[in-house]
XYZ file of C-alpha atoms in Angstrom:
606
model
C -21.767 -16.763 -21.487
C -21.189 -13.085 -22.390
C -17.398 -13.172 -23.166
C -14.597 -10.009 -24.100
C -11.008 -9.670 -25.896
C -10.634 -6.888 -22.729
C -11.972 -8.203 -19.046
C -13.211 -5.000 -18.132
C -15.640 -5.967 -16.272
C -14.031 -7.862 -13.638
C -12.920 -5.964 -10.528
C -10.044 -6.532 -8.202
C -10.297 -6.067 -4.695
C -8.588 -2.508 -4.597
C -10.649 -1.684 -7.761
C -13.952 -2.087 -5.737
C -12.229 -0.226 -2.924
C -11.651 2.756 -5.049
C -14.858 2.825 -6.858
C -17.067 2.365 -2.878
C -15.363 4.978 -2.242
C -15.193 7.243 -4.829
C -19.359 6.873 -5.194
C -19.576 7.076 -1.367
C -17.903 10.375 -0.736
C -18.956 12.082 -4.297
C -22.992 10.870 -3.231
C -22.243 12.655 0.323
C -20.927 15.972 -1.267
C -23.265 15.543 -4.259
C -26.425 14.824 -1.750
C -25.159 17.697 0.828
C -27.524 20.563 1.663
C -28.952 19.748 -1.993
C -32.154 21.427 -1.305
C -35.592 21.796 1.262
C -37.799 18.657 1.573
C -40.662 20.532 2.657
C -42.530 22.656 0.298
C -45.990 23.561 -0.493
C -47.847 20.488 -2.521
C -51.158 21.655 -3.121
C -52.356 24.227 -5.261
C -55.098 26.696 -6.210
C -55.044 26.637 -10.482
C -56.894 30.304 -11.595
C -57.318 30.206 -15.098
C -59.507 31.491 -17.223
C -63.570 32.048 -15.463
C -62.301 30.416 -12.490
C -62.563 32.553 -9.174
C -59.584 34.607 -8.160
C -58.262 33.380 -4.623
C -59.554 35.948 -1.991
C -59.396 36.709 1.734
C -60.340 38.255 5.022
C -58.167 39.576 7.324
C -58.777 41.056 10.620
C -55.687 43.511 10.515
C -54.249 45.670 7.685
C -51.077 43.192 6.143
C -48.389 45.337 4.735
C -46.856 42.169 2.775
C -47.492 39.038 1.097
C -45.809 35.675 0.273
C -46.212 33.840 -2.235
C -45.154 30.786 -4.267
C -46.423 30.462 -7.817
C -46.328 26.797 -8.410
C -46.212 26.615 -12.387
C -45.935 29.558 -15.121
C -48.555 30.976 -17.414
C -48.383 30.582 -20.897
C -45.388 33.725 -20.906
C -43.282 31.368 -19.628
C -43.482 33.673 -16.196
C -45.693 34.613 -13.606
C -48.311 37.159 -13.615
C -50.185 38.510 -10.408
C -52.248 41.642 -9.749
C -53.311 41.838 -6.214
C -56.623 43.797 -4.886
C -57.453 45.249 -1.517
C -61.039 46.799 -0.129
C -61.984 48.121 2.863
C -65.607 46.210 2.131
C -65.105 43.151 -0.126
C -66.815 45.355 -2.693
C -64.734 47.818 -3.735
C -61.476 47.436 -4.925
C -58.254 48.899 -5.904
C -54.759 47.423 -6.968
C -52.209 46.822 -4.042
C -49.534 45.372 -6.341
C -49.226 44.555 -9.328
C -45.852 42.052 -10.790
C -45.402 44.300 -13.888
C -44.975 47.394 -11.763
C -42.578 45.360 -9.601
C -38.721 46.166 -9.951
C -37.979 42.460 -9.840
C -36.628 41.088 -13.171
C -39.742 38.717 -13.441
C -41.944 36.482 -11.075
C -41.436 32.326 -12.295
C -42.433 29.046 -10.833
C -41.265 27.514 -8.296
C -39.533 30.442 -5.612
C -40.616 32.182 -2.913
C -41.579 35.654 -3.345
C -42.401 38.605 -0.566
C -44.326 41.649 -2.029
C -45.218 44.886 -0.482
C -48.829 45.478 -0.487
C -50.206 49.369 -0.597
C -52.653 48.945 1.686
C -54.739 51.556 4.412
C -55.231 50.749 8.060
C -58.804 49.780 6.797
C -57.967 47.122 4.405
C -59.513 44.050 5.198
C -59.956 42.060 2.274
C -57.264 40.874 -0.818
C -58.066 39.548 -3.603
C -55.267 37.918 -5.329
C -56.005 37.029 -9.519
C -53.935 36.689 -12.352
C -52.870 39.403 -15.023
C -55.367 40.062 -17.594
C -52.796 39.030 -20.349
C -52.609 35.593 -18.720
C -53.887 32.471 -19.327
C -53.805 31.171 -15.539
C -52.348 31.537 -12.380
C -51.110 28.913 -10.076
C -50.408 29.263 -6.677
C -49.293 26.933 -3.890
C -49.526 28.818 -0.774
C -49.851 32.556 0.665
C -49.295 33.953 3.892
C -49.626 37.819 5.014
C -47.616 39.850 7.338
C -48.233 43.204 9.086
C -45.763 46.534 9.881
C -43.487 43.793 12.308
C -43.758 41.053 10.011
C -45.938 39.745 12.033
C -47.734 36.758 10.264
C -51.173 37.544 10.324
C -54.763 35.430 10.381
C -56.630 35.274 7.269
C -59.529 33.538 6.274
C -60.352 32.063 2.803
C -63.945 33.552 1.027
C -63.865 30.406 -1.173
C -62.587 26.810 -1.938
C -59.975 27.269 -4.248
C -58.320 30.044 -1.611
C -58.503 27.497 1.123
C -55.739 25.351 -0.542
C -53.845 28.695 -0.612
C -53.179 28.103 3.289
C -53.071 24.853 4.139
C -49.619 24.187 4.392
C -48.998 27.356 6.916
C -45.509 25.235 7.946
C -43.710 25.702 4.570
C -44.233 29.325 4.456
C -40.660 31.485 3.621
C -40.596 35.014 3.554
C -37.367 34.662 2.174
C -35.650 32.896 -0.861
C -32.695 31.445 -1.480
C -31.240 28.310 -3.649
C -32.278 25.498 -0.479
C -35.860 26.508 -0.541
C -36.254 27.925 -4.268
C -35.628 27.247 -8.272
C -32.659 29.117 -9.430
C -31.319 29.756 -12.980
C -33.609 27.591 -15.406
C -34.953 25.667 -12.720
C -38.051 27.621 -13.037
C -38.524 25.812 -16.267
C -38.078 22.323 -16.214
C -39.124 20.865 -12.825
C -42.856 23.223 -13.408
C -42.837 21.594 -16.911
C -42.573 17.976 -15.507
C -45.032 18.702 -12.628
C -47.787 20.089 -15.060
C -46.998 16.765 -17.214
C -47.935 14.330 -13.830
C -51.207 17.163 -13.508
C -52.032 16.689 -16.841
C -51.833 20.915 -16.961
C -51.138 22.810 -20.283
C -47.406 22.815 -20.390
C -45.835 26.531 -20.132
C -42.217 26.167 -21.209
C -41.510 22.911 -23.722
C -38.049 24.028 -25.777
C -36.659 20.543 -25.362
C -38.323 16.986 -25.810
C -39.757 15.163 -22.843
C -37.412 12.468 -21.563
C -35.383 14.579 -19.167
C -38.565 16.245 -17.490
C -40.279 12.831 -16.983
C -36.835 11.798 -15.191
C -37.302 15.242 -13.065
C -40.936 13.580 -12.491
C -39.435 10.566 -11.120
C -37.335 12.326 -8.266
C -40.255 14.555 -7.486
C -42.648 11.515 -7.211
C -40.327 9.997 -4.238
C -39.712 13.251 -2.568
C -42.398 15.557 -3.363
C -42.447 18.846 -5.503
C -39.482 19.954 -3.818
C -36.271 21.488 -4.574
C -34.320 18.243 -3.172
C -37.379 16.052 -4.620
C -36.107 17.889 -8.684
C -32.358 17.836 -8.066
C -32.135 14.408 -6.668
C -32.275 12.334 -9.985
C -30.055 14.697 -11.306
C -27.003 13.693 -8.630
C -28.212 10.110 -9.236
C -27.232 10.113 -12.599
C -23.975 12.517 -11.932
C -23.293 9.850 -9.650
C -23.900 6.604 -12.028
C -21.422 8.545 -13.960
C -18.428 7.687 -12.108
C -18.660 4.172 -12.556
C -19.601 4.217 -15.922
C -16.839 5.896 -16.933
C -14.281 3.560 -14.879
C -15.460 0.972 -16.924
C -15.667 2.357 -20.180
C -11.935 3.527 -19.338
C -10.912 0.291 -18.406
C -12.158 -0.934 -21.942
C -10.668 1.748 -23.569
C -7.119 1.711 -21.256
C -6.859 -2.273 -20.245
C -5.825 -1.033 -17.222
C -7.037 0.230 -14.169
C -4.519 3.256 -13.596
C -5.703 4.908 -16.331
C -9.424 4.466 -16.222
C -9.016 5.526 -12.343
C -7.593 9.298 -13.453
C -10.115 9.806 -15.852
C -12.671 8.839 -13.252
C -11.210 11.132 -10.866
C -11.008 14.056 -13.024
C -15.159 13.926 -13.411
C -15.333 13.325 -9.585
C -13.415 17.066 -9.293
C -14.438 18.307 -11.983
C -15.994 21.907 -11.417
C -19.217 21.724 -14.163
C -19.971 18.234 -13.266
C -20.599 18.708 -9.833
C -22.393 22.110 -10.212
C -24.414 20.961 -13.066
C -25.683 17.372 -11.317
C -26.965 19.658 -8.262
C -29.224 21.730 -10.635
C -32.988 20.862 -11.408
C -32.070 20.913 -15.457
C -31.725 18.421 -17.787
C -27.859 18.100 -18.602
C -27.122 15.720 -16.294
C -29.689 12.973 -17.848
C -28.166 14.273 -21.602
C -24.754 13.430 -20.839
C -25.319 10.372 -18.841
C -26.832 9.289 -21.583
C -24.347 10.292 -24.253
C -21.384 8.342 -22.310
C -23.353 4.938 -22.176
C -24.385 5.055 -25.824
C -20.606 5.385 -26.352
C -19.604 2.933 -23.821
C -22.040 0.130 -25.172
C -20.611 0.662 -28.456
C -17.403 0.183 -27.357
C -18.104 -2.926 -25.605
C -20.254 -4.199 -28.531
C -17.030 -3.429 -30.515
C -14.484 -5.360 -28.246
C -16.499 -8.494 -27.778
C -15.898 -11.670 -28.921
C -19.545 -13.461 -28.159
C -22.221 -12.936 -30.213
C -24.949 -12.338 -27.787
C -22.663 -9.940 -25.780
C -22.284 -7.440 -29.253
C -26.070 -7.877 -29.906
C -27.081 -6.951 -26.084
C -24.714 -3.991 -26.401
C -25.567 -3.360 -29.539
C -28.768 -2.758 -28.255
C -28.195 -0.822 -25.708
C -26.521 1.755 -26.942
C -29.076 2.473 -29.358
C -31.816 2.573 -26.449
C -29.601 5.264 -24.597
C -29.046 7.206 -28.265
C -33.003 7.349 -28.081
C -32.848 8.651 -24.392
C -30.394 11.384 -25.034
C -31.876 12.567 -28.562
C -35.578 12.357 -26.270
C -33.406 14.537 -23.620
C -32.046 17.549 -25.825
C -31.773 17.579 -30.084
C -28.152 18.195 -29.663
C -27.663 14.204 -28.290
C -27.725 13.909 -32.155
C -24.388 15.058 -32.234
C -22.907 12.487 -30.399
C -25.073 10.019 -32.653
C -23.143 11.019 -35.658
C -20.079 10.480 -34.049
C -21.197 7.008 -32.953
C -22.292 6.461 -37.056
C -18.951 7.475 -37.578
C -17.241 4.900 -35.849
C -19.979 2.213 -36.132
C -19.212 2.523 -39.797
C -15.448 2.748 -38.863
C -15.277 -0.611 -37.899
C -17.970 -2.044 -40.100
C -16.013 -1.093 -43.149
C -12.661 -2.208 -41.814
C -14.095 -5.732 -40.699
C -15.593 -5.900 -44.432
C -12.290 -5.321 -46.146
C -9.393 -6.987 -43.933
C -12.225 -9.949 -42.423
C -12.345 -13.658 -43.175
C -15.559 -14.590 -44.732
C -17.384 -15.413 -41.277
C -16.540 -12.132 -39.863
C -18.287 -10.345 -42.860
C -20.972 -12.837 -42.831
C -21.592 -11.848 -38.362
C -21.106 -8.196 -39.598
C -23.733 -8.278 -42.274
C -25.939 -9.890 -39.886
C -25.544 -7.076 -37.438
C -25.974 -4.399 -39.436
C -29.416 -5.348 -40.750
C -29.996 -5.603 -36.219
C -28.330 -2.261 -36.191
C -30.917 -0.522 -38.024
C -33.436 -1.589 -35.231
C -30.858 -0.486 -32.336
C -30.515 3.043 -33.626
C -33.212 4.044 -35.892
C -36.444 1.792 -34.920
C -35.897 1.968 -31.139
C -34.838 5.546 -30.478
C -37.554 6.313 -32.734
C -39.795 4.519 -30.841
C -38.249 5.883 -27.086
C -38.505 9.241 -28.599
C -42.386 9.265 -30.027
C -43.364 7.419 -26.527
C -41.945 9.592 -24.557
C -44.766 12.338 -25.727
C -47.504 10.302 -24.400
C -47.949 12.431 -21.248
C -47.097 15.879 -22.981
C -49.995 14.666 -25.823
C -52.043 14.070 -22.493
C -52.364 17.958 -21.516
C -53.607 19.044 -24.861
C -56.790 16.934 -25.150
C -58.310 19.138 -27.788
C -55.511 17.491 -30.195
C -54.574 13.725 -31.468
C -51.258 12.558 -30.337
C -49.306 13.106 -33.825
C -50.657 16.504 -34.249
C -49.080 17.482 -31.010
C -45.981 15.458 -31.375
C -45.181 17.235 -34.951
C -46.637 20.422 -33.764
C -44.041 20.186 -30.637
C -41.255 19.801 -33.190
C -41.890 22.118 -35.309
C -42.111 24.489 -32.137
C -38.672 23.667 -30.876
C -37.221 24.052 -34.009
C -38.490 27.251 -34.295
C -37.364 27.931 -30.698
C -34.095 27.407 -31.625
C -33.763 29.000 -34.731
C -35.699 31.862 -34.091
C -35.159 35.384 -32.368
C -35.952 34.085 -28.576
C -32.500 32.492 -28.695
C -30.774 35.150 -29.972
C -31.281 37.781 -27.452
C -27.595 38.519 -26.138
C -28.033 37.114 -22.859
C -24.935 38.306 -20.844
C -24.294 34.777 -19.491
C -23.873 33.751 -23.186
C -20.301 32.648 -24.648
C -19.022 31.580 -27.774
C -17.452 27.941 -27.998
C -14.081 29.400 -27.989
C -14.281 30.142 -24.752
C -15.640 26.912 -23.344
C -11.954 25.185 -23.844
C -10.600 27.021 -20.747
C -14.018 28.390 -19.192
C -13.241 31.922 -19.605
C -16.958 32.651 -19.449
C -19.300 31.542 -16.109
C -22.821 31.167 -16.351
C -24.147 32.566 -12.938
C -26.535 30.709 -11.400
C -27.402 32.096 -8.688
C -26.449 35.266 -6.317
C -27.509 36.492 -2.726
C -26.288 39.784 -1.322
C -27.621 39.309 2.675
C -27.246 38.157 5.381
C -23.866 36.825 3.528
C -22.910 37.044 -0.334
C -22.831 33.920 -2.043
C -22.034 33.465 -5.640
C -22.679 30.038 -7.036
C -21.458 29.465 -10.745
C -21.262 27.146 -13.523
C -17.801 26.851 -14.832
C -14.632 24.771 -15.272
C -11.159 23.670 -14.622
C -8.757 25.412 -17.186
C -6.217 23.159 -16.313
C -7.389 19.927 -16.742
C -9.607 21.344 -19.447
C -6.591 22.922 -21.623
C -4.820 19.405 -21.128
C -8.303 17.548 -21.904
C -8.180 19.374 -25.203
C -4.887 18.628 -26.293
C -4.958 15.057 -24.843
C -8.416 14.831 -27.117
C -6.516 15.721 -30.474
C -3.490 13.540 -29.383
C -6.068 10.623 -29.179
C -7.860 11.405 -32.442
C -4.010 11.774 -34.218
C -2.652 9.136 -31.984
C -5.307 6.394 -32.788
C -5.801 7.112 -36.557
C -1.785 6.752 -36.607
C -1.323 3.750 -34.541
C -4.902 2.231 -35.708
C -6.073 2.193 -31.875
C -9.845 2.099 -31.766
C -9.249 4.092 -28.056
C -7.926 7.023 -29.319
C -10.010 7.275 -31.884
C -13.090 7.028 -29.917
C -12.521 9.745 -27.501
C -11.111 11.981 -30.479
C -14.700 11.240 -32.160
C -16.613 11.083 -29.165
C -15.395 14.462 -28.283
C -14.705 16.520 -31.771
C -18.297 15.105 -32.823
C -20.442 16.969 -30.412
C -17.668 20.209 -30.687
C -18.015 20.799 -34.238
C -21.238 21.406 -34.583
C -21.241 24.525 -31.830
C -18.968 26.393 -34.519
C -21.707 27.055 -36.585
C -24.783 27.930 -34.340
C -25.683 31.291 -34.453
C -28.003 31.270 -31.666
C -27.282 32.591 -27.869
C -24.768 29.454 -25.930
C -23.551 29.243 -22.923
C -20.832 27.139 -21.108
C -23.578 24.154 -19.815
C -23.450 23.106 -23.508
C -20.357 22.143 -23.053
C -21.045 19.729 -20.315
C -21.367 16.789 -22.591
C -17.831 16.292 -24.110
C -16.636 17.042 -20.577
C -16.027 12.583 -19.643
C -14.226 12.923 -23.048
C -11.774 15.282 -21.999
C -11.153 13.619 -19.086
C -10.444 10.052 -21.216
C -8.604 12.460 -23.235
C -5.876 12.992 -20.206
C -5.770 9.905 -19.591
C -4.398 8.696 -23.066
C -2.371 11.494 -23.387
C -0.531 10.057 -19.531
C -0.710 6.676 -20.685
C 1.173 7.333 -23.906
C 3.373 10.172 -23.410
C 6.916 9.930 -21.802
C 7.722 6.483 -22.667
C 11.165 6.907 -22.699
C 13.413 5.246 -19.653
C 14.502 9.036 -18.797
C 11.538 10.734 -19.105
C 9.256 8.134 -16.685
C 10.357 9.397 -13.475
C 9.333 12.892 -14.973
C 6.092 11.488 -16.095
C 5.350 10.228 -12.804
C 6.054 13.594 -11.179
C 3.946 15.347 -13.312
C 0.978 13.228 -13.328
C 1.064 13.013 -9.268
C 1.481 16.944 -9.237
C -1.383 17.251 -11.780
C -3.683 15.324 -9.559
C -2.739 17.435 -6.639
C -3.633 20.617 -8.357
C -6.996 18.963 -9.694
C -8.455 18.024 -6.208
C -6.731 21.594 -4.685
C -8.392 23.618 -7.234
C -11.906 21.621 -6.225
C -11.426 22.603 -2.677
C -10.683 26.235 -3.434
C -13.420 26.351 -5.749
C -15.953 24.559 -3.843
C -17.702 27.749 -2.411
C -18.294 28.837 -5.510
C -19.412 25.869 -7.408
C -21.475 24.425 -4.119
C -22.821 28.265 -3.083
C -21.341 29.483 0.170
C -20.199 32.533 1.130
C -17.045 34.010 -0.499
C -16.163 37.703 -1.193
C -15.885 38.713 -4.748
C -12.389 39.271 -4.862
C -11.222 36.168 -3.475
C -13.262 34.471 -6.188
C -11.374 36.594 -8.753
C -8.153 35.486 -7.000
C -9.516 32.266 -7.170
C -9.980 32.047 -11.107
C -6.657 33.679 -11.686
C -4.924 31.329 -9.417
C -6.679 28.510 -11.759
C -5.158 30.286 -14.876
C -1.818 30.376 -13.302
C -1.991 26.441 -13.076
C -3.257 25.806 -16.349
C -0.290 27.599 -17.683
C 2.634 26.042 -15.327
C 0.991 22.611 -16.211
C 0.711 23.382 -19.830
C 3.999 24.371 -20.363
C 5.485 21.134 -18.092
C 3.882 18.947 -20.379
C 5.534 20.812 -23.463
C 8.860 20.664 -21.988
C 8.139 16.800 -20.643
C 7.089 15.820 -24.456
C 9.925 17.589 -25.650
C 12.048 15.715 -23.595
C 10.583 12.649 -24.342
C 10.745 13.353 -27.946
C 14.827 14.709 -27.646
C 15.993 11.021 -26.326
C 14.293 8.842 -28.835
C 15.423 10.864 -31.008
C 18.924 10.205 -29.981
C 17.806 6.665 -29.364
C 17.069 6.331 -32.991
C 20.327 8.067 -34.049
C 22.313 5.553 -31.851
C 20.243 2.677 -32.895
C 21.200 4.306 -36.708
C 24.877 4.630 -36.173
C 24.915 1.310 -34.231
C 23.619 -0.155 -37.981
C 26.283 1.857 -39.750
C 28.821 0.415 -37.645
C 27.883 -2.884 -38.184
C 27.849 -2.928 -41.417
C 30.946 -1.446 -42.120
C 32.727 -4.450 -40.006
C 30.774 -6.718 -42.608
């Protein structure tokens, strides 16, 4: 029987209330309007010698849509498009690098004019010379009243260009489209199931195959690659209750931090994109958790199952993005933490069980993530059959390292921000924009209030634990500082998503810093106070910045408003918790002077 020194696991009746209903209402908002089920699934692949896709048409069309279905080998799209009068010859009618559009990319819905004469009657629609291929899932042609107009395909591969007439949009928008990097990673994972050359691989493959998985139960859609990603922003929540509870032994505490992730800003946005944080950080908190519990148990198949575990997710997140290594030197850190301690102050058994486990410890986190990691390129290996499997799997890493070391990630992107100002989200990353029929603005940022007390309450723990020797505080110190350090020194173009990871440690972070700070009798009711008006502002600042993080209409300046009005809490908050820790700090003070003169006294009457 798995047993613990901390009962963590075991759930009152009002704890399973809250944590029903905290999944059940975050799933709802997290699952609402996510995305379109119902989007073109076959495809027409032109590369190289293959036919282009061409057409007959029995009036002049004036427009075309489009949906490219993967990108070339540019990472984009390229399409030229051909009319004729005779079928014979030809001359261009558009072409996507004389378009004013920033650039064409997989997965969205595009609507092109076509220069075209009342005598037009074919189109012939190929890929740029430049390009390797061109895939296409479906096309659809419109005359002067948009109009949607007859057209007949002149060969095979153009008759899978209309055979999904129903899921034609001559419009695009983030329900029915990829937005942001979504162009990227869900056309990556889809040419991985095809067994087509991949266009775009900067990260390993463990978060696309995941994308895979949601797209294989609800079809190349946008809701089919977002879904796994709310899935595992939902599986979150609970995770993190009980790793609190572990960390907290007690419920209250664990409950705020898992409420601060439920309303936190980034969280939500970044589970409802088709990307890969979401997996990264899921991952990242569980190889932590099982640590934690492997650390806290007393029965020796419990710490070996965790044990294990935790290295399984370290492989997952290092197969998800190169920067889960971070967090896996702060989990070395603290594995060695404890293993050293244990050595010195232990009875001879205890060394003897921790000797034992460190010889399994090199198969939990070197042989199996190792082993997660190289597997995980067996269906990337699969759509370069020219090549062995180790020649692409070292070939791939020597491409991403050059991908992120090299010039293409230092390009001054104007969503980029420096780390600095990811502690109070001073910079956005836009995701996505639409100026008619309403204006939307849907953005990737953060709380600055609970973020700026996340911070603080992060250092507190680090300071806190290494003081008072409490493992808690110095695993969410680690957990956090551990993946922050390392940003300090990258050169290369960052934005505020790569902060998304050390995001559950903030929130543990505030809720050390409530557990342990105003202890005093006079200072509780004030501690109460400010923790229940904290809350308030934390779910109040998610409603008022739910248009913006969700993607409904809101004018500009009410979104500026919005932000300031965010700043405005941070600071009252932030400088109620000075004055509340000052407080705190002022009467045992004068408890300790009392105490002192109380001592004086009494040994003067002796």
């Amino acid at each position: 029987m798995i047993r613990m020194t901390e009962k963590f696991y075991h759930l009152s009746k009002k704890e399973i209330i809250f944590l029903v209903a905290v999944i059940l209402i975050y799933s709802v908002v997290g699952y609402w309007n996510l995305g379109s089920r119902v989007e073109p699934q076959t495809y027409y692949d032109m590369e190289e010698g293959t036919p282009a896709a061409e057409f007959e048409l029995q009036k002049q069309p004036i427009s075309i849509a489009l949906y490219p279905t993967v990108n070339d080998s540019s990472k984009y799209v390229g399409i030229q498009i051909l009319c004729s009068d005779d079928g014979v010859n030809w001359k261009q009618a558009f072409d996507t690098r004389d378009d004013d559009t920033d650039y064409t990319a997989a997965m969205i819905w595009y609507h092109y004019p076509l220069n075209t004469n009342e005598s037009t009657r074919y189109i012939k629609v190929k890929k740029l010379d430049t390009a390797n291929r061109l895939v296409l899932s479906e096309v659809a042609f419109y005359d002067e009243n948009g109009n949607r107009l007859a057209a007949t395909p002149l060969n095979e591969g153009s008759a899978r260009l209309l055979d999904e007439p129903e899921t034609v949009r001559t419009t695009s928008d983030r329900l029915n489209s990829a937005y942001f990097d979504e162009s990227y990673f869900p056309a990556s994972a889809l040419e991985m199931q095809d067994g087509l050359s991949v266009a775009e691989m900067d990260h390993p493959p463990v978060g696309r195959l995941i994308i895979g998985l949601g797209m294989d139960l609800f079809g190349r859609t946008p809701f089919g690659f977002r879904f796994m990603q709310v899935l595992f922003g939902i599986a979150m929540l609970p995770l993190l209750y009980f790793f609190g509870k572990a960390l907290f032994k007690s419920p209250l505490w664990s409950g705020i931090a898992t409420l601060l992730l439920a309303f936190d800003f980034l969280h939500y946005t970044q589970t409802r994109i088709g990307t890969l944080d979401a997996f990264l950080v899921f991952f990242i908190l569980a190889m932590y958790a099982f640590l934690y519990f492997f650390h806290i148990s007393t029965s020796k198949p419990a710490r070996y199952v965790f044990l294990l575990l935790s290295g399984i997710f370290t492989g997952l997140a290092i197969g998800t993005k190169w920067s889960g290594c971070y967090a896996a030197l702060g989990l070395a850190v603290l594995y060695f933490y404890w293993f050293i301690r244990d050595m010195v102050k232990g009875d001879k058994g205890v060394r003897r069980q921790r000797l034992g486990e460190s010889f399994f410890c090199c198969l939990a986190f070197i042989v199996i993530p190792v082993t997660i990691y190289t597997l995980s390129y067996i269906p990337y290996a699969g759509t370069i059959p020219d090549k062995g499997f180790f020649e692409v799997f070292f070939g791939h890493q020597q491409q991403m390292f050059g991908y992120h070391t090299g010039a293409s990630t230092h390009y001054h992107h104007p969503y980029s921000s420096k780390w600095y100002t990811w502690l109070l989200a001073l910079k956005p990353v836009f995701y996505y924009y639409q100026k008619a029929p309403e204006t939307i603005y849907l953005y990737a940022t953060g709380n600055p209030m609970v973020w700026g007390i996340g911070l603080f309450g992060t250092a507190f723990a680090l300071v806190h634990g290494i003081w008072k020797r409490h493992s808690a505080g110095i695993v969410i110190g680690v957990g956090y500082f551990s993946q922050m350090i390392p940003w300090l020194f990258i050169t290369r173009d960052t934005f505020l998503y790569h902060y998304f990871p050390m995001i559950p440690f903030l929130m543990l972070g505030v809720a050390y810093l409530f557990k342990y700070m105003g202890c005093t009798p006079q200072a509780k009711p004030w501690k109460k106070a400010y923790i229940g008006l904290f809350m308030a502002f934390t779910v109040f600042s998610f409603i008022c910045a739910f248009p913006f993080i969700y993607g409904s209409p809101m004018k500009w300046d009410t979104v500026l408003f919005m932000r300031q009005l965010f700043m405005v809490f941070a600071g009252v908050m932030g400088g109620a918790l000075l004055l509340l820790m000052g407080y705190d700090v002022y009467h045992l003070r004068r408890k300790k002077k009392e105490r002192a003169r109380l001592d004086e006294n009494n040994g003067d009457m002796l």
